[in-house]
mmCIF file with all atom_site columns, C-alpha atoms in Angstrom:
data_model
loop_
_atom_site.group_PDB
_atom_site.id
_atom_site.type_symbol
_atom_site.label_atom_id
_atom_site.label_alt_id
_atom_site.label_comp_id
_atom_site.label_asym_id
_atom_site.label_entity_id
_atom_site.label_seq_id
_atom_site.pdbx_PDB_ins_code
_atom_site.Cartn_x
_atom_site.Cartn_y
_atom_site.Cartn_z
_atom_site.occupancy
_atom_site.B_iso_or_equiv
_atom_site.pdbx_formal_charge
_atom_site.auth_seq_id
_atom_site.auth_comp_id
_atom_site.auth_asym_id
_atom_site.auth_atom_id
_atom_site.pdbx_PDB_model_num
ATOM 1   C CA . UNK A 1 1   ? 43.430 56.161 222.248 1.00 93.00 ? 1   UNK A CA 1
ATOM 2   C CA . UNK A 1 2   ? 43.836 59.915 222.725 1.00 96.00 ? 2   UNK A CA 1
ATOM 3   C CA . UNK A 1 3   ? 44.328 61.692 226.137 1.00 97.00 ? 3   UNK A CA 1
ATOM 4   C CA . UNK A 1 4   ? 43.895 65.577 226.276 1.00 96.00 ? 4   UNK A CA 1
ATOM 5   C CA . UNK A 1 5   ? 44.846 67.087 229.598 1.00 96.00 ? 5   UNK A CA 1
ATOM 6   C CA . UNK A 1 6   ? 43.763 70.466 230.813 1.00 97.00 ? 6   UNK A CA 1
ATOM 7   C CA . UNK A 1 7   ? 43.547 72.640 233.970 1.00 97.00 ? 7   UNK A CA 1
ATOM 8   C CA . UNK A 1 8   ? 47.287 73.679 234.527 1.00 96.00 ? 8   UNK A CA 1
ATOM 9   C CA . UNK A 1 9   ? 48.350 77.256 235.316 1.00 97.00 ? 9   UNK A CA 1
ATOM 10  C CA . UNK A 1 10  ? 50.298 79.508 237.665 1.00 98.00 ? 10  UNK A CA 1
ATOM 11  C CA . UNK A 1 11  ? 49.020 79.271 241.465 1.00 98.00 ? 11  UNK A CA 1
ATOM 12  C CA . UNK A 1 12  ? 50.960 80.461 244.516 1.00 98.00 ? 12  UNK A CA 1
ATOM 13  C CA . UNK A 1 13  ? 52.314 78.255 247.086 1.00 98.00 ? 13  UNK A CA 1
ATOM 14  C CA . UNK A 1 14  ? 49.788 76.712 249.410 1.00 98.00 ? 14  UNK A CA 1
ATOM 15  C CA . UNK A 1 15  ? 47.108 77.235 246.642 1.00 98.00 ? 15  UNK A CA 1
ATOM 16  C CA . UNK A 1 16  ? 45.319 74.314 244.677 1.00 98.00 ? 16  UNK A CA 1
ATOM 17  C CA . UNK A 1 17  ? 44.771 73.399 241.005 1.00 98.00 ? 17  UNK A CA 1
ATOM 18  C CA . UNK A 1 18  ? 42.687 70.444 239.600 1.00 98.00 ? 18  UNK A CA 1
ATOM 19  C CA . UNK A 1 19  ? 43.908 68.653 236.548 1.00 98.00 ? 19  UNK A CA 1
ATOM 20  C CA . UNK A 1 20  ? 41.639 67.034 233.976 1.00 98.00 ? 20  UNK A CA 1
ATOM 21  C CA . UNK A 1 21  ? 42.348 64.353 231.370 1.00 98.00 ? 21  UNK A CA 1
ATOM 22  C CA . UNK A 1 22  ? 39.744 63.052 228.983 1.00 97.00 ? 22  UNK A CA 1
ATOM 23  C CA . UNK A 1 23  ? 40.487 59.698 227.118 1.00 96.00 ? 23  UNK A CA 1
ATOM 24  C CA . UNK A 1 24  ? 38.993 59.108 223.536 1.00 93.00 ? 24  UNK A CA 1
ATOM 25  C CA . UNK A 1 25  ? 39.083 56.945 220.758 1.00 88.00 ? 25  UNK A CA 1
ATOM 26  C CA . UNK A 1 26  ? 39.240 53.428 222.365 1.00 82.00 ? 26  UNK A CA 1
ATOM 27  C CA . UNK A 1 27  ? 38.968 54.495 226.032 1.00 80.00 ? 27  UNK A CA 1
ATOM 28  C CA . UNK A 1 28  ? 37.276 51.150 226.782 1.00 85.00 ? 28  UNK A CA 1
ATOM 29  C CA . UNK A 1 29  ? 40.461 49.436 225.993 1.00 88.00 ? 29  UNK A CA 1
ATOM 30  C CA . UNK A 1 30  ? 42.356 51.243 228.755 1.00 91.00 ? 30  UNK A CA 1
ATOM 31  C CA . UNK A 1 31  ? 42.698 49.701 232.267 1.00 93.00 ? 31  UNK A CA 1
ATOM 32  C CA . UNK A 1 32  ? 44.953 51.996 234.389 1.00 96.00 ? 32  UNK A CA 1
ATOM 33  C CA . UNK A 1 33  ? 45.325 55.652 234.276 1.00 97.00 ? 33  UNK A CA 1
ATOM 34  C CA . UNK A 1 34  ? 48.024 57.536 235.755 1.00 98.00 ? 34  UNK A CA 1
ATOM 35  C CA . UNK A 1 35  ? 49.444 61.045 236.323 1.00 98.00 ? 35  UNK A CA 1
ATOM 36  C CA . UNK A 1 36  ? 53.304 61.681 235.881 1.00 98.00 ? 36  UNK A CA 1
ATOM 37  C CA . UNK A 1 37  ? 55.419 65.079 235.840 1.00 98.00 ? 37  UNK A CA 1
ATOM 38  C CA . UNK A 1 38  ? 58.430 66.164 234.681 1.00 98.00 ? 38  UNK A CA 1
ATOM 39  C CA . UNK A 1 39  ? 60.365 69.400 235.782 1.00 97.00 ? 39  UNK A CA 1
ATOM 40  C CA . UNK A 1 40  ? 63.317 70.925 233.630 1.00 93.00 ? 40  UNK A CA 1
ATOM 41  C CA . UNK A 1 41  ? 66.509 68.804 233.902 1.00 95.00 ? 41  UNK A CA 1
ATOM 42  C CA . UNK A 1 42  ? 64.853 66.036 235.752 1.00 96.00 ? 42  UNK A CA 1
ATOM 43  C CA . UNK A 1 43  ? 63.332 62.436 234.916 1.00 96.00 ? 43  UNK A CA 1
ATOM 44  C CA . UNK A 1 44  ? 59.681 61.914 234.706 1.00 97.00 ? 44  UNK A CA 1
ATOM 45  C CA . UNK A 1 45  ? 58.185 61.380 237.980 1.00 98.00 ? 45  UNK A CA 1
ATOM 46  C CA . UNK A 1 46  ? 55.058 59.293 239.258 1.00 98.00 ? 46  UNK A CA 1
ATOM 47  C CA . UNK A 1 47  ? 52.367 61.329 240.630 1.00 98.00 ? 47  UNK A CA 1
ATOM 48  C CA . UNK A 1 48  ? 49.217 59.147 241.004 1.00 98.00 ? 48  UNK A CA 1
ATOM 49  C CA . UNK A 1 49  ? 47.455 56.064 239.473 1.00 98.00 ? 49  UNK A CA 1
ATOM 50  C CA . UNK A 1 50  ? 44.330 54.101 239.574 1.00 96.00 ? 50  UNK A CA 1
ATOM 51  C CA . UNK A 1 51  ? 42.253 51.378 237.892 1.00 95.00 ? 51  UNK A CA 1
ATOM 52  C CA . UNK A 1 52  ? 39.003 52.187 236.039 1.00 93.00 ? 52  UNK A CA 1
ATOM 53  C CA . UNK A 1 53  ? 37.538 49.364 237.932 1.00 91.00 ? 53  UNK A CA 1
ATOM 54  C CA . UNK A 1 54  ? 38.195 51.088 241.255 1.00 83.00 ? 54  UNK A CA 1
ATOM 55  C CA . UNK A 1 55  ? 40.447 50.216 244.386 1.00 88.00 ? 55  UNK A CA 1
ATOM 56  C CA . UNK A 1 56  ? 42.881 52.369 246.028 1.00 93.00 ? 56  UNK A CA 1
ATOM 57  C CA . UNK A 1 57  ? 44.838 54.922 244.207 1.00 96.00 ? 57  UNK A CA 1
ATOM 58  C CA . UNK A 1 58  ? 48.507 55.040 244.502 1.00 97.00 ? 58  UNK A CA 1
ATOM 59  C CA . UNK A 1 59  ? 50.716 58.062 244.878 1.00 98.00 ? 59  UNK A CA 1
ATOM 60  C CA . UNK A 1 60  ? 54.358 59.055 244.622 1.00 98.00 ? 60  UNK A CA 1
ATOM 61  C CA . UNK A 1 61  ? 55.957 59.760 247.969 1.00 97.00 ? 61  UNK A CA 1
ATOM 62  C CA . UNK A 1 62  ? 56.351 63.615 247.351 1.00 97.00 ? 62  UNK A CA 1
ATOM 63  C CA . UNK A 1 63  ? 52.421 64.095 246.941 1.00 98.00 ? 63  UNK A CA 1
ATOM 64  C CA . UNK A 1 64  ? 50.971 61.683 249.412 1.00 98.00 ? 64  UNK A CA 1
ATOM 65  C CA . UNK A 1 65  ? 48.643 63.629 251.507 1.00 98.00 ? 65  UNK A CA 1
ATOM 66  C CA . UNK A 1 66  ? 48.325 66.612 249.159 1.00 98.00 ? 66  UNK A CA 1
ATOM 67  C CA . UNK A 1 67  ? 47.198 65.199 245.830 1.00 98.00 ? 67  UNK A CA 1
ATOM 68  C CA . UNK A 1 68  ? 44.212 63.177 245.145 1.00 98.00 ? 68  UNK A CA 1
ATOM 69  C CA . UNK A 1 69  ? 43.411 61.044 242.327 1.00 98.00 ? 69  UNK A CA 1
ATOM 70  C CA . UNK A 1 70  ? 39.714 60.652 241.203 1.00 97.00 ? 70  UNK A CA 1
ATOM 71  C CA . UNK A 1 71  ? 37.849 59.712 238.045 1.00 96.00 ? 71  UNK A CA 1
ATOM 72  C CA . UNK A 1 72  ? 34.459 59.623 236.218 1.00 96.00 ? 72  UNK A CA 1
ATOM 73  C CA . UNK A 1 73  ? 34.106 56.176 234.412 1.00 94.00 ? 73  UNK A CA 1
ATOM 74  C CA . UNK A 1 74  ? 30.986 57.245 232.514 1.00 94.00 ? 74  UNK A CA 1
ATOM 75  C CA . UNK A 1 75  ? 33.017 60.215 230.867 1.00 94.00 ? 75  UNK A CA 1
ATOM 76  C CA . UNK A 1 76  ? 36.297 58.644 230.697 1.00 95.00 ? 76  UNK A CA 1
ATOM 77  C CA . UNK A 1 77  ? 38.059 61.240 232.496 1.00 97.00 ? 77  UNK A CA 1
ATOM 78  C CA . UNK A 1 78  ? 40.313 61.389 235.309 1.00 97.00 ? 78  UNK A CA 1
ATOM 79  C CA . UNK A 1 79  ? 41.408 64.242 237.710 1.00 98.00 ? 79  UNK A CA 1
ATOM 80  C CA . UNK A 1 80  ? 44.086 65.369 239.922 1.00 98.00 ? 80  UNK A CA 1
ATOM 81  C CA . UNK A 1 81  ? 43.155 67.572 242.764 1.00 98.00 ? 81  UNK A CA 1
ATOM 82  C CA . UNK A 1 82  ? 46.418 69.312 243.983 1.00 98.00 ? 82  UNK A CA 1
ATOM 83  C CA . UNK A 1 83  ? 46.409 71.031 247.060 1.00 98.00 ? 83  UNK A CA 1
ATOM 84  C CA . UNK A 1 84  ? 48.959 72.415 249.381 1.00 98.00 ? 84  UNK A CA 1
ATOM 85  C CA . UNK A 1 85  ? 51.196 73.228 246.300 1.00 98.00 ? 85  UNK A CA 1
ATOM 86  C CA . UNK A 1 86  ? 54.689 73.836 246.697 1.00 98.00 ? 86  UNK A CA 1
ATOM 87  C CA . UNK A 1 87  ? 57.337 75.404 244.215 1.00 97.00 ? 87  UNK A CA 1
ATOM 88  C CA . UNK A 1 88  ? 58.838 72.090 243.721 1.00 97.00 ? 88  UNK A CA 1
ATOM 89  C CA . UNK A 1 89  ? 55.593 70.703 242.336 1.00 98.00 ? 89  UNK A CA 1
ATOM 90  C CA . UNK A 1 90  ? 56.475 72.874 239.364 1.00 98.00 ? 90  UNK A CA 1
ATOM 91  C CA . UNK A 1 91  ? 56.474 70.671 236.190 1.00 98.00 ? 91  UNK A CA 1
ATOM 92  C CA . UNK A 1 92  ? 54.503 69.554 233.017 1.00 98.00 ? 92  UNK A CA 1
ATOM 93  C CA . UNK A 1 93  ? 51.977 67.171 234.052 1.00 98.00 ? 93  UNK A CA 1
ATOM 94  C CA . UNK A 1 94  ? 51.138 64.389 231.901 1.00 98.00 ? 94  UNK A CA 1
ATOM 95  C CA . UNK A 1 95  ? 48.377 61.857 232.038 1.00 98.00 ? 95  UNK A CA 1
ATOM 96  C CA . UNK A 1 96  ? 49.010 58.160 230.648 1.00 98.00 ? 96  UNK A CA 1
ATOM 97  C CA . UNK A 1 97  ? 46.849 55.229 229.822 1.00 97.00 ? 97  UNK A CA 1
ATOM 98  C CA . UNK A 1 98  ? 47.828 51.488 229.612 1.00 96.00 ? 98  UNK A CA 1
ATOM 99  C CA . UNK A 1 99  ? 45.879 48.752 227.838 1.00 94.00 ? 99  UNK A CA 1
ATOM 100 C CA . UNK A 1 100 ? 48.117 45.982 229.597 1.00 92.00 ? 100 UNK A CA 1
ATOM 101 C CA . UNK A 1 101 ? 46.872 43.818 232.233 1.00 89.00 ? 101 UNK A CA 1
ATOM 102 C CA . UNK A 1 102 ? 47.038 44.870 235.933 1.00 89.00 ? 102 UNK A CA 1
ATOM 103 C CA . UNK A 1 103 ? 50.417 44.891 237.420 1.00 90.00 ? 103 UNK A CA 1
ATOM 104 C CA . UNK A 1 104 ? 50.031 46.613 240.524 1.00 91.00 ? 104 UNK A CA 1
ATOM 105 C CA . UNK A 1 105 ? 53.885 46.929 241.173 1.00 93.00 ? 105 UNK A CA 1
ATOM 106 C CA . UNK A 1 106 ? 54.098 48.669 237.535 1.00 94.00 ? 106 UNK A CA 1
ATOM 107 C CA . UNK A 1 107 ? 51.570 51.232 238.315 1.00 95.00 ? 107 UNK A CA 1
ATOM 108 C CA . UNK A 1 108 ? 54.360 53.963 239.134 1.00 95.00 ? 108 UNK A CA 1
ATOM 109 C CA . UNK A 1 109 ? 56.680 53.110 236.204 1.00 96.00 ? 109 UNK A CA 1
ATOM 110 C CA . UNK A 1 110 ? 56.486 55.052 233.044 1.00 97.00 ? 110 UNK A CA 1
ATOM 111 C CA . UNK A 1 111 ? 57.155 52.047 230.602 1.00 96.00 ? 111 UNK A CA 1
ATOM 112 C CA . UNK A 1 112 ? 54.159 50.504 231.878 1.00 97.00 ? 112 UNK A CA 1
ATOM 113 C CA . UNK A 1 113 ? 51.865 52.987 229.925 1.00 97.00 ? 113 UNK A CA 1
ATOM 114 C CA . UNK A 1 114 ? 51.077 52.776 226.351 1.00 95.00 ? 114 UNK A CA 1
ATOM 115 C CA . UNK A 1 115 ? 49.592 56.345 225.811 1.00 97.00 ? 115 UNK A CA 1
ATOM 116 C CA . UNK A 1 116 ? 50.193 59.876 226.946 1.00 97.00 ? 116 UNK A CA 1
ATOM 117 C CA . UNK A 1 117 ? 48.610 63.055 226.733 1.00 96.00 ? 117 UNK A CA 1
ATOM 118 C CA . UNK A 1 118 ? 50.404 66.195 225.615 1.00 94.00 ? 118 UNK A CA 1
ATOM 119 C CA . UNK A 1 119 ? 50.861 67.632 229.103 1.00 95.00 ? 119 UNK A CA 1
ATOM 120 C CA . UNK A 1 120 ? 49.884 70.615 230.880 1.00 98.00 ? 120 UNK A CA 1
ATOM 121 C CA . UNK A 1 121 ? 52.222 73.259 232.630 1.00 98.00 ? 121 UNK A CA 1
ATOM 122 C CA . UNK A 1 122 ? 51.759 73.826 236.373 1.00 98.00 ? 122 UNK A CA 1
ATOM 123 C CA . UNK A 1 123 ? 53.925 76.599 237.779 1.00 98.00 ? 123 UNK A CA 1
ATOM 124 C CA . UNK A 1 124 ? 53.938 77.367 241.655 1.00 98.00 ? 124 UNK A CA 1
ATOM 125 C CA . UNK A 1 125 ? 55.409 80.686 242.790 1.00 98.00 ? 125 UNK A CA 1
ATOM 126 C CA . UNK A 1 126 ? 57.014 81.132 245.964 1.00 94.00 ? 126 UNK A CA 1
#
């Protein structure tokens, strides 16, 4: 399974960006997809996750109401729409996938995910 993230860049505070992550090479074996982020000197932080089969997406507390997780099952692609961006959103954003069975309580845990993309840099200027 390979994940390719794109869409990062530099944006002013209050602006928007949309990240994409395409899953290839065995995408049909993946169950849950997620976005995490990591700022310099900080631990990796959960951003959002959802199942390919649907249901409500889950969000980290710091992004609720501003970020939206979406997906195109036919293209095995997930998206992260980021609105009202803040300087503290600056980080490398990673997409992740797991082939494990659904464990809702683990969707926000990095160790739950088997595969990771290369990351895309998001920089929000004040």
